[in-house]
Coordinates of C-alpha atoms and ligand atoms in Angstrom, one line a residue:
X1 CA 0.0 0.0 0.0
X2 CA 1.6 3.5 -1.0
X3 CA 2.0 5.1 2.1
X4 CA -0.7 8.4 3.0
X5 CA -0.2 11.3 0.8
X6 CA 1.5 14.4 3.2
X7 CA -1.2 17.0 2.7
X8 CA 0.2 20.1 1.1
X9 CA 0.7 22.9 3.7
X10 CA -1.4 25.3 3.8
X11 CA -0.3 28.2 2.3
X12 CA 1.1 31.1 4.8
X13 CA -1.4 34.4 3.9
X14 CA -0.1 36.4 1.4
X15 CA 1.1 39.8 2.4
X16 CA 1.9 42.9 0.1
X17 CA 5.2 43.5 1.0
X18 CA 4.5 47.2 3.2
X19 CA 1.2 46.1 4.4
X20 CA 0.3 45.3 7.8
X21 CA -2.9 44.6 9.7
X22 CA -2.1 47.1 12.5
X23 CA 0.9 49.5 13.0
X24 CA 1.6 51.1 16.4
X25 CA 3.9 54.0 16.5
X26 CA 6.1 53.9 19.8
X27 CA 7.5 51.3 21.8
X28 CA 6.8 52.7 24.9
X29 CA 4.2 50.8 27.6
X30 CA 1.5 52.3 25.5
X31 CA 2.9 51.2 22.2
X32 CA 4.8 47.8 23.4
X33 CA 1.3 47.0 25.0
X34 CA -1.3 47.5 22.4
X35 CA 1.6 45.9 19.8
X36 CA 2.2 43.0 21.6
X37 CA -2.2 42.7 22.1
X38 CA -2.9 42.9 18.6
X39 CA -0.8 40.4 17.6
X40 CA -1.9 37.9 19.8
X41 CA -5.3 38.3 18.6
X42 CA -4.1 37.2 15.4
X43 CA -2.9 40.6 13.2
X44 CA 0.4 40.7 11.1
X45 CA 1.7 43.9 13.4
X46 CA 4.7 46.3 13.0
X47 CA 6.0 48.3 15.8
X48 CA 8.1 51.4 14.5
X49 CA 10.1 52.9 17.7
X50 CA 12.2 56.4 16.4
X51 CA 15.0 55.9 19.2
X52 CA 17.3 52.7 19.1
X53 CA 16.0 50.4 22.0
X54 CA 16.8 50.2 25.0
X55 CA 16.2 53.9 25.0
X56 CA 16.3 56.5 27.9
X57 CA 13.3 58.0 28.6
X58 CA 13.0 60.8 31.5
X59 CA 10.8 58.8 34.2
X60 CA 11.0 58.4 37.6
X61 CA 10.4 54.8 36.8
X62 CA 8.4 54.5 40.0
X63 CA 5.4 51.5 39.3
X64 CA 2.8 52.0 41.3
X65 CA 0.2 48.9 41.9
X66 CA -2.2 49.5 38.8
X67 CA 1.0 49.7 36.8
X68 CA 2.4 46.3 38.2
X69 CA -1.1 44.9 37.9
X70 CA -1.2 45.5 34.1
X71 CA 2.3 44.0 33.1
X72 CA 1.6 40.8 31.4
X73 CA 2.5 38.0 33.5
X74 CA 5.8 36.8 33.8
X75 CA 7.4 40.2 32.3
X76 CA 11.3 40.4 33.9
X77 CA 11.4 43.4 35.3
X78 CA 14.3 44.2 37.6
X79 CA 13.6 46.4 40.3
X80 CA 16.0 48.3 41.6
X81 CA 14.2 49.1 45.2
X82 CA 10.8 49.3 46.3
X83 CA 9.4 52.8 48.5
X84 CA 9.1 51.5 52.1
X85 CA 9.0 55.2 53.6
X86 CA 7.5 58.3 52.2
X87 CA 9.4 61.4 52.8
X88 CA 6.9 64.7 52.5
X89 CA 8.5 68.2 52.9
X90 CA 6.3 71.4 52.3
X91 CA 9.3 73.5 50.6
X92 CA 12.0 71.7 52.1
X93 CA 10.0 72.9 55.5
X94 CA 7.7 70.4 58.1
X95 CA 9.2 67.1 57.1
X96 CA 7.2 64.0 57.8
X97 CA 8.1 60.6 56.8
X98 CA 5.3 57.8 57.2
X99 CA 5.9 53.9 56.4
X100 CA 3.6 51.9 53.9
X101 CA 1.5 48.9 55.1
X102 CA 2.1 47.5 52.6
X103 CA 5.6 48.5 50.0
X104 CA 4.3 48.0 46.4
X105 CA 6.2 51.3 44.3
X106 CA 8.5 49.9 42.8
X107 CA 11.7 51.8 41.0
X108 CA 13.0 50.4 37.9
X109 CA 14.7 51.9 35.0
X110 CA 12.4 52.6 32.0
X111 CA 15.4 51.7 29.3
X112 CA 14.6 48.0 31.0
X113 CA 10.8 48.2 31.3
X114 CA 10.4 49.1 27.9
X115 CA 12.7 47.0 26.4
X116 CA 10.9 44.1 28.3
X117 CA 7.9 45.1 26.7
X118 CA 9.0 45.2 23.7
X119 CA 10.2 41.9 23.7
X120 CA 6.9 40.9 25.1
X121 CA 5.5 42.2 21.9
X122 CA 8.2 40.1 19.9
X123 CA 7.4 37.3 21.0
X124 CA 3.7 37.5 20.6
X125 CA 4.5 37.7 16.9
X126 CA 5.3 41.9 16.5
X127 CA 8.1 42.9 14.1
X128 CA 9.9 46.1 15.5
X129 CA 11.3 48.6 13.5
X130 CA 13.5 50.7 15.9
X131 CA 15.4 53.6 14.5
X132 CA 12.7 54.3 12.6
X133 CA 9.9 57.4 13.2
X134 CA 6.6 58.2 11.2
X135 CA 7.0 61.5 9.7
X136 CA 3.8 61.6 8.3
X137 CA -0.1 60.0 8.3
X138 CA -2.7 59.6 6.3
X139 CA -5.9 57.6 5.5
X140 CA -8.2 56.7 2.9
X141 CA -10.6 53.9 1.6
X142 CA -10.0 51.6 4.4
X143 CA -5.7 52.2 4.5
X144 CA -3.8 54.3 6.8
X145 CA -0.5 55.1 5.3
X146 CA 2.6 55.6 6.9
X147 CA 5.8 57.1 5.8
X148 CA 8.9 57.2 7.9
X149 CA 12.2 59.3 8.1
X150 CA 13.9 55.9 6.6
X151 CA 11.7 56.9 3.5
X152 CA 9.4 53.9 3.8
X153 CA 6.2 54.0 2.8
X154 CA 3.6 50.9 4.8
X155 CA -0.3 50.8 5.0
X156 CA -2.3 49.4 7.7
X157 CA -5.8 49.1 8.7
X158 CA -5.8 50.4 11.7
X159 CA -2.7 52.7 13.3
X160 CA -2.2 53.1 17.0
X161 CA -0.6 56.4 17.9
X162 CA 1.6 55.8 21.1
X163 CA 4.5 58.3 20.2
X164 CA 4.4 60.2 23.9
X165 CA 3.5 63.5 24.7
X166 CA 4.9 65.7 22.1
X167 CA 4.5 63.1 19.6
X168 CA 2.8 63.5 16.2
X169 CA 0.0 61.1 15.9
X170 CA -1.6 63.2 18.5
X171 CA -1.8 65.9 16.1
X172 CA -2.9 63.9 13.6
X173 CA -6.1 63.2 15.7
X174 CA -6.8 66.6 17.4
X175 CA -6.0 65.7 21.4
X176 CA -7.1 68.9 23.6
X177 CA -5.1 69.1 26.7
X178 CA -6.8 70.4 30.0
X179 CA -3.0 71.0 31.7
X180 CA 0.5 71.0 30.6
X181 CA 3.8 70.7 32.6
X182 CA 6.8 71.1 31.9
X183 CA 9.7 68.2 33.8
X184 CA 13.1 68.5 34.5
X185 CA 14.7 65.6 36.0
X186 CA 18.5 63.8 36.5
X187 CA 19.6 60.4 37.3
X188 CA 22.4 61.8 40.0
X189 CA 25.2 59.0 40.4
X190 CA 25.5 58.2 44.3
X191 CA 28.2 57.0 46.6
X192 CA 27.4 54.1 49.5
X193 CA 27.0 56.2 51.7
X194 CA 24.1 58.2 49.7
X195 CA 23.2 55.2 48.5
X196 CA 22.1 53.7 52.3
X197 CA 20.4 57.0 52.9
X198 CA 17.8 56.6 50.1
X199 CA 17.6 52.9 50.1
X200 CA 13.5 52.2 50.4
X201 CA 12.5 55.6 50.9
X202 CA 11.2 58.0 48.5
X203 CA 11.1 61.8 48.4
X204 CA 7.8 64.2 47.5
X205 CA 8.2 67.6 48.5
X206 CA 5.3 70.4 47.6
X207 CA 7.0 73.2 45.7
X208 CA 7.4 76.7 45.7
X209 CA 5.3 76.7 41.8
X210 CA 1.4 76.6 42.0
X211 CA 0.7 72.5 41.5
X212 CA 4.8 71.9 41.4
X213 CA 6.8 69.0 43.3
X214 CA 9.8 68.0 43.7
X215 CA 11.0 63.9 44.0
X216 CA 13.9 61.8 44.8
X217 CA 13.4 58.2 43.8
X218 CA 16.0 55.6 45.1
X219 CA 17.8 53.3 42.4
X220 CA 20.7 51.5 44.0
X221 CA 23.7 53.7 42.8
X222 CA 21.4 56.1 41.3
X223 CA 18.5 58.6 42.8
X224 CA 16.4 59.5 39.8
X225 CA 15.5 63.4 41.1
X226 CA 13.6 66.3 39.7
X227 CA 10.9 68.6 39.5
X228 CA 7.2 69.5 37.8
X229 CA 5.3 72.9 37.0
X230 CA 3.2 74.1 34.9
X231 CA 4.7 75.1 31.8
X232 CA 5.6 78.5 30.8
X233 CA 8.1 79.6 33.5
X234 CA 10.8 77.6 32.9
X235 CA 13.4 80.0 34.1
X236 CA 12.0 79.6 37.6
X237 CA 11.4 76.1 37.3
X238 CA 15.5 75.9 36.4
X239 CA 15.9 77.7 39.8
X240 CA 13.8 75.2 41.6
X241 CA 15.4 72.7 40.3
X242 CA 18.8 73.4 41.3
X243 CA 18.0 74.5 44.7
X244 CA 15.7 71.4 45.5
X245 CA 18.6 68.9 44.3
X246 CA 21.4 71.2 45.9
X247 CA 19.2 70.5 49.5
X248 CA 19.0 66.9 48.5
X249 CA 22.5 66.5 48.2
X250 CA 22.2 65.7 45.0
X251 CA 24.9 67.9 42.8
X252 CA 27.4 66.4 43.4
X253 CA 28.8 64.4 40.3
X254 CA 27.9 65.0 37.0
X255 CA 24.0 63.4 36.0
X256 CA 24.1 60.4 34.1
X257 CA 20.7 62.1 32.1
X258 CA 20.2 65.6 32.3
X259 CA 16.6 66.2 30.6
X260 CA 12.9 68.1 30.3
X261 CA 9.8 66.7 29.3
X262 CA 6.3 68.1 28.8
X263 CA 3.4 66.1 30.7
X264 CA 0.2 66.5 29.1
X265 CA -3.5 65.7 30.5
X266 CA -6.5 65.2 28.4
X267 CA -9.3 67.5 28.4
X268 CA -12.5 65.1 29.1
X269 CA -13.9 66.0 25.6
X270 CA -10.6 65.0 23.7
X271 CA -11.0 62.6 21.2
X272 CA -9.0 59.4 21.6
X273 CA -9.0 58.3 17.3
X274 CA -9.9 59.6 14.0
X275 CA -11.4 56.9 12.1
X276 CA -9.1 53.6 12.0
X277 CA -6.2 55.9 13.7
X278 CA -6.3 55.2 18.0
X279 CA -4.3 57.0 20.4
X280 CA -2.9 55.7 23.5
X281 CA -1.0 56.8 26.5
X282 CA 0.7 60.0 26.7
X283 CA 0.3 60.6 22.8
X284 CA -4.1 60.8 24.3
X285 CA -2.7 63.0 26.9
X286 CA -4.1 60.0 29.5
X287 CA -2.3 60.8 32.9
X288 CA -2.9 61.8 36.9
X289 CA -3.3 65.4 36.9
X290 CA -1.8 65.4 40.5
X291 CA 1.0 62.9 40.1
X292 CA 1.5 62.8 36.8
X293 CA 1.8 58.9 37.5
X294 CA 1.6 58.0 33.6
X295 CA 2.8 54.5 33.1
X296 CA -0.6 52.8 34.4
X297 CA -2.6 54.7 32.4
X298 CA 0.1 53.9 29.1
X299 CA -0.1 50.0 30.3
X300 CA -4.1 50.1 30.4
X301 CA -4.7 52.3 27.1
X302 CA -2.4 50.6 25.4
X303 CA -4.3 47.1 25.9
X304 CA -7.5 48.5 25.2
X305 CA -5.8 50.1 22.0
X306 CA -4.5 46.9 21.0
X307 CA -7.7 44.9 21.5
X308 CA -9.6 48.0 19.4
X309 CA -7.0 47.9 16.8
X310 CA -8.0 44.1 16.3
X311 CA -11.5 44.7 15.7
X312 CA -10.9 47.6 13.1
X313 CA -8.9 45.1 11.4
X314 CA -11.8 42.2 11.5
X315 CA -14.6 45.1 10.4
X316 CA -16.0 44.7 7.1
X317 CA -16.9 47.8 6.5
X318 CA -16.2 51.2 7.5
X319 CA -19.1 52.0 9.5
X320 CA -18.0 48.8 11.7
X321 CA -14.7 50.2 12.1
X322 CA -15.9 53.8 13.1
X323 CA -17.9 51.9 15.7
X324 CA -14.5 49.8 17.1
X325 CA -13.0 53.2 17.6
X326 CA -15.7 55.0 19.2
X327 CA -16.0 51.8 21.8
X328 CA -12.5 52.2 22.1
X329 CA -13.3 56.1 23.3
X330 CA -15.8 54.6 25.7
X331 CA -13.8 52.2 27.2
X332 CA -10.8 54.4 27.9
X333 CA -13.2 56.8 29.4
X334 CA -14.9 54.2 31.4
X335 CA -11.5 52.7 33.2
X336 CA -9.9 55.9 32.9
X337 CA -11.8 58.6 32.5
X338 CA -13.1 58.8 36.5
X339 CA -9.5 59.2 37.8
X340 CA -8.3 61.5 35.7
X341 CA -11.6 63.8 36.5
X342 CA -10.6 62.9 40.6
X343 CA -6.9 63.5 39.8
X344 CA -8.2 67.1 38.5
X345 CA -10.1 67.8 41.5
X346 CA -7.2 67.0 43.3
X347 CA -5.0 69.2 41.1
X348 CA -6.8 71.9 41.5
X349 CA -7.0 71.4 45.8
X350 CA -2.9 71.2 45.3
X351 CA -2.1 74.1 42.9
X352 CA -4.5 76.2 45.4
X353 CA -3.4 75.2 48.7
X354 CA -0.9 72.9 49.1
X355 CA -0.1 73.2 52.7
X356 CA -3.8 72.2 53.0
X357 CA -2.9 68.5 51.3
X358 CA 0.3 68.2 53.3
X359 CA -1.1 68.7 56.6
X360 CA -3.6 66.7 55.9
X361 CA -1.0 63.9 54.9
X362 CA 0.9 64.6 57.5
X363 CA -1.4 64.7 60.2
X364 CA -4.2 62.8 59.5
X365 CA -3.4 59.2 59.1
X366 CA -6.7 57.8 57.8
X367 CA -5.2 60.1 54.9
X368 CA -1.6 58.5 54.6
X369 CA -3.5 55.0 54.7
X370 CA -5.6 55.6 51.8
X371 CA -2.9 57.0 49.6
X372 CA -0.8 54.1 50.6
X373 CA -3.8 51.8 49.5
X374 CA -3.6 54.0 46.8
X375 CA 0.3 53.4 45.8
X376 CA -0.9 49.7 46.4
X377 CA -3.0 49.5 43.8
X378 CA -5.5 48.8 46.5
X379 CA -8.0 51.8 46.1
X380 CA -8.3 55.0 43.1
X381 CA -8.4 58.9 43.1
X382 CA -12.1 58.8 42.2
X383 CA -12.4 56.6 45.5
X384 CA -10.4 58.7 47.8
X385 CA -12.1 62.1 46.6
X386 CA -15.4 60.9 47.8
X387 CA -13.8 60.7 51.2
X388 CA -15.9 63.8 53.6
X389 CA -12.6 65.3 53.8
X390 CA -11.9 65.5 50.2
X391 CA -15.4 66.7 49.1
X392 CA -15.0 69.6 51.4
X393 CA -11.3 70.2 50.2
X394 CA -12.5 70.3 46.4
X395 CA -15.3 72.7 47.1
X396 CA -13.0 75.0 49.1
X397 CA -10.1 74.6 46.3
X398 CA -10.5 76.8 44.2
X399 CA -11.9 79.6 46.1
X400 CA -8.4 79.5 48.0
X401 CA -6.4 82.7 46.9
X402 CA -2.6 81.3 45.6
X403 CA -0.1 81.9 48.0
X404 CA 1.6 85.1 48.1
X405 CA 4.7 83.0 46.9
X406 CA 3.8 81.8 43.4
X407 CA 5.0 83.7 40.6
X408 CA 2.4 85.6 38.4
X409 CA 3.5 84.5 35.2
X410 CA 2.8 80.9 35.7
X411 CA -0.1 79.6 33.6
X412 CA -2.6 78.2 36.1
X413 CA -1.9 74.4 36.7
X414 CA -5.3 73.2 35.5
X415 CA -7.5 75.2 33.1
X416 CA -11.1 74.9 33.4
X417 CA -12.5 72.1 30.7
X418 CA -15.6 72.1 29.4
X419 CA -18.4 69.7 30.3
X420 CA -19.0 66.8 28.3
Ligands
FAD1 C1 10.0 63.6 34.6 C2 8.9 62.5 34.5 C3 8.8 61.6 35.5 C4 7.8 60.7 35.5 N1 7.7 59.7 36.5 C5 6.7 58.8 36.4 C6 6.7 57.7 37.4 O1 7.6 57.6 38.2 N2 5.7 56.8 37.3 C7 4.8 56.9 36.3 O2 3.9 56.0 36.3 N3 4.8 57.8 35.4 C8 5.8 58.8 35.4 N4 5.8 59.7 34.4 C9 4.9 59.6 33.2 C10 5.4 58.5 32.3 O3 6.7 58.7 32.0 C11 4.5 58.5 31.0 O4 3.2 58.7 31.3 C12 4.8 57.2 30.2 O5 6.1 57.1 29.7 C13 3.8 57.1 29.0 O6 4.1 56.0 28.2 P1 3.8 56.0 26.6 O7 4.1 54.7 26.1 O8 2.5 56.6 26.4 O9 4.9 57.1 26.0 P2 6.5 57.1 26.1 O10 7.0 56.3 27.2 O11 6.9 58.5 26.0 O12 6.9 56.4 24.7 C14 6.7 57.0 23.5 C15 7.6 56.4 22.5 O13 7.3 56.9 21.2 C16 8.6 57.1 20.5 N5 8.3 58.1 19.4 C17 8.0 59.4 19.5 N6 7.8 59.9 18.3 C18 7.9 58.9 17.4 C19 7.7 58.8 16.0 N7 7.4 59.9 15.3 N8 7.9 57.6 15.4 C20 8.2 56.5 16.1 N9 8.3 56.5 17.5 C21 8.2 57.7 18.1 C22 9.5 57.7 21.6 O14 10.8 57.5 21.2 C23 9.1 56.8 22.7 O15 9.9 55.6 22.8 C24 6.8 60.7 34.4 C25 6.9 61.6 33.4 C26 8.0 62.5 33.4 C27 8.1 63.5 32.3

């Protein structure tokens, strides 16, 4: 008897060389997220990154529970310390340092994380393109198309925009922002001795800028330090700067990274796409107006973006993928949306009063505890500012006159946004 005929195999699908199901532009957690998402759900993805990864980014690389809880399982991540003690100054003045219940924040260098996640992405079946940045979008019929500074041309059918805060793909779509800052950080190089000082605690001191901060995260032989404002005084920021990590000890050495970055957070209205093109992450402006904590809200996006981007892809006709966008809106503002309008409330206590929010950290320990659940991933902003306390803080806020202190010429930390 001849032995069974092998049966053929069955043809891989045919691609046109330069087309993919989904591209995502970025390969931070927003980017290396919805990548490594939408091609386990079965699309041919490409992951174009402009830097050569790994790649600095300025972070304080501080993971707080929501962000630990959305790193797909098994990630390595290498921590490099994890925030037993909080350290809160008002201005370098009233230092208070209170121990979590429960250490959770966890410090890390982003050039890792994202690499990580990147390879995540890899090995769900994404191709990465590093070294490569879109220069310019566009879509028609069904096809996004995508040209790079490498002088590619690629089409997709659905684009994910995860290029960070000044990126383009943000543009491209129209996000509003309610509040911009502007960040100035170092990673300062530390002897033992330094070194033991920080190890497990972390830094937040109220500045002298209305809604500013300064922090010193501990990293092992590096404290990753710096400060926030609102953007449009960056002369006195500068000054801030250098006197906050002068007091911390910190200028000693020259910094390994020496940068500024703009944080940006959504106004509630912004849109989140524009037909088959999605943003996630900073690139949709999604981040705590108080702490600017950013990386969750990348992690979560970016898996919401991913899943979205799948569906555009599977829609058979354009209305169906103008309706996987638009749920894709909905879904970021249900998770998301909440926190960011408590995180505002907050903002807006802070920027007015923030003596009020440090003694009431300080003092009040029902008030550590719940931003240590917080830290834990244990509670939300939207939960903790429908606390009594809170209520009555946010309807005081903003009738609070600024502090004598504050410079003039800074832009107000949040700007009123419209109502949806
Ligand atoms: C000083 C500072 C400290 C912070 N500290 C914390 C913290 O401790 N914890 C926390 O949770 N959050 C923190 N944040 C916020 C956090 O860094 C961001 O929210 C987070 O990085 C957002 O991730 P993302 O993936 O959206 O964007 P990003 O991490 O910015 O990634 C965007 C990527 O897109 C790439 N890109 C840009 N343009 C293009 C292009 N044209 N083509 C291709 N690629 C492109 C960039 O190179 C980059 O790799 C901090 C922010 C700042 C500025």
């Amino acid at each position: 008897m001849p032995p069974p005929a092998i049966p053929a195999p069955t043809p891989a699908p045919t691609r046109t060389p330069g087309t993919w199901d989904v591209i995502v532009v970025g390969a931070g957690p927003a980017g290396a997220t919805a990548a490594r998402v939408a091609a386990a759900n079965g699309c041919e993805t490409l992951l174009l990154e402009r830097a050569v990864i790994p790649r600095y980014k300025t972070c304080g690389g501080g993971l707080v529970g929501a962000s630990l809880a959305a790193l797909p399982p098994g990630l390595p991540l290498n921590v490099l310390d994890t925030a037993r003690l909080f350290t809160f100054t008002l201005n370098g003045r009233k230092e208070c340092t209170r121990t979590s219940a429960s250490p959770t924040c966890a410090m890390v260098h982003r050039s890792e994380l994202d690499a990580a996640l990147t390879e995540a992405a890899c090995a769900a079946g994404a191709t990465v393109r590093d070294g490569t940045a879109l220069t310019r979008l566009e879509q028609q019929g069904g096809t996004v198309t995508v040209r790079t500074n490498r002088g590619d041309t690629f089409r997709a059918r659905a684009v994910v925009g995860a290029d960070g805060s000044a990126g383009r793909v943000a543009r491209y779509v129209g996000v509003q922002c309610a509040q911009v800052d502007l960040a100035l950080e170092v990673e300062a190089p530390v002897d033992a001795r330094t070194a033991e000082r920080w190890r497990g605690r972390l830094l937040m001191e109220w500045g002298p800028l209305p809604g500013s901060f300064g922090w010193v995260f501990p990293k092992g032989d590096v404290c990753t330090a710096g400060v926030v404002a609102a953007r449009g005084n960056p002369a006195a920021l500068r000054a801030y700067k250098e006197d906050f990590l002068r007091r911390q000890g910190l200028l000693g050495p020259p910094p390994l990274h020496d940068t500024g970055h703009l944080t940006r957070c959504r106004r509630p209205d912004s849109p989140l796409a524009r037909g088959r093109v999605l943003v996630a992450g900073d690139a949709a402006a999604l981040l705590d107006h108080w702490s600017r904590e950013g990386i969750s809200y990348a992690l979560r996006s970016g898996n919401l973006a991913g899943h979205a981007a799948a569906r555009i892809v599977a829609a058979a006709e354009e209305q169906e993928a103008n309706a996987a966008a638009d749920h894709y809106g909905r879904q970021v503002d249900d998770a998301l949306g909440a926190e960011m309008r408590a995180s505002g409330s907050l903002m807006n206590v802070f920027a007015h009063n923030p003596g009020l929010v440090h003694t009431a950290l300080t003092h009040l320990p029902p008030v550590w505890r719940r931003l240590d659940a917080y830290i834990a991933g244990r509670t939300g902003v939207a939960e903790i500012m429908t606390t009594p306390l809170a209520r009555a803080a946010a309807a005081l806020g903003p009738r609070l006159p600024r502090p004598a202190r504050h410079s003039p010429t800074v832009a107000p930390a949040v700007t009123p946004s419209p109502r949806r």
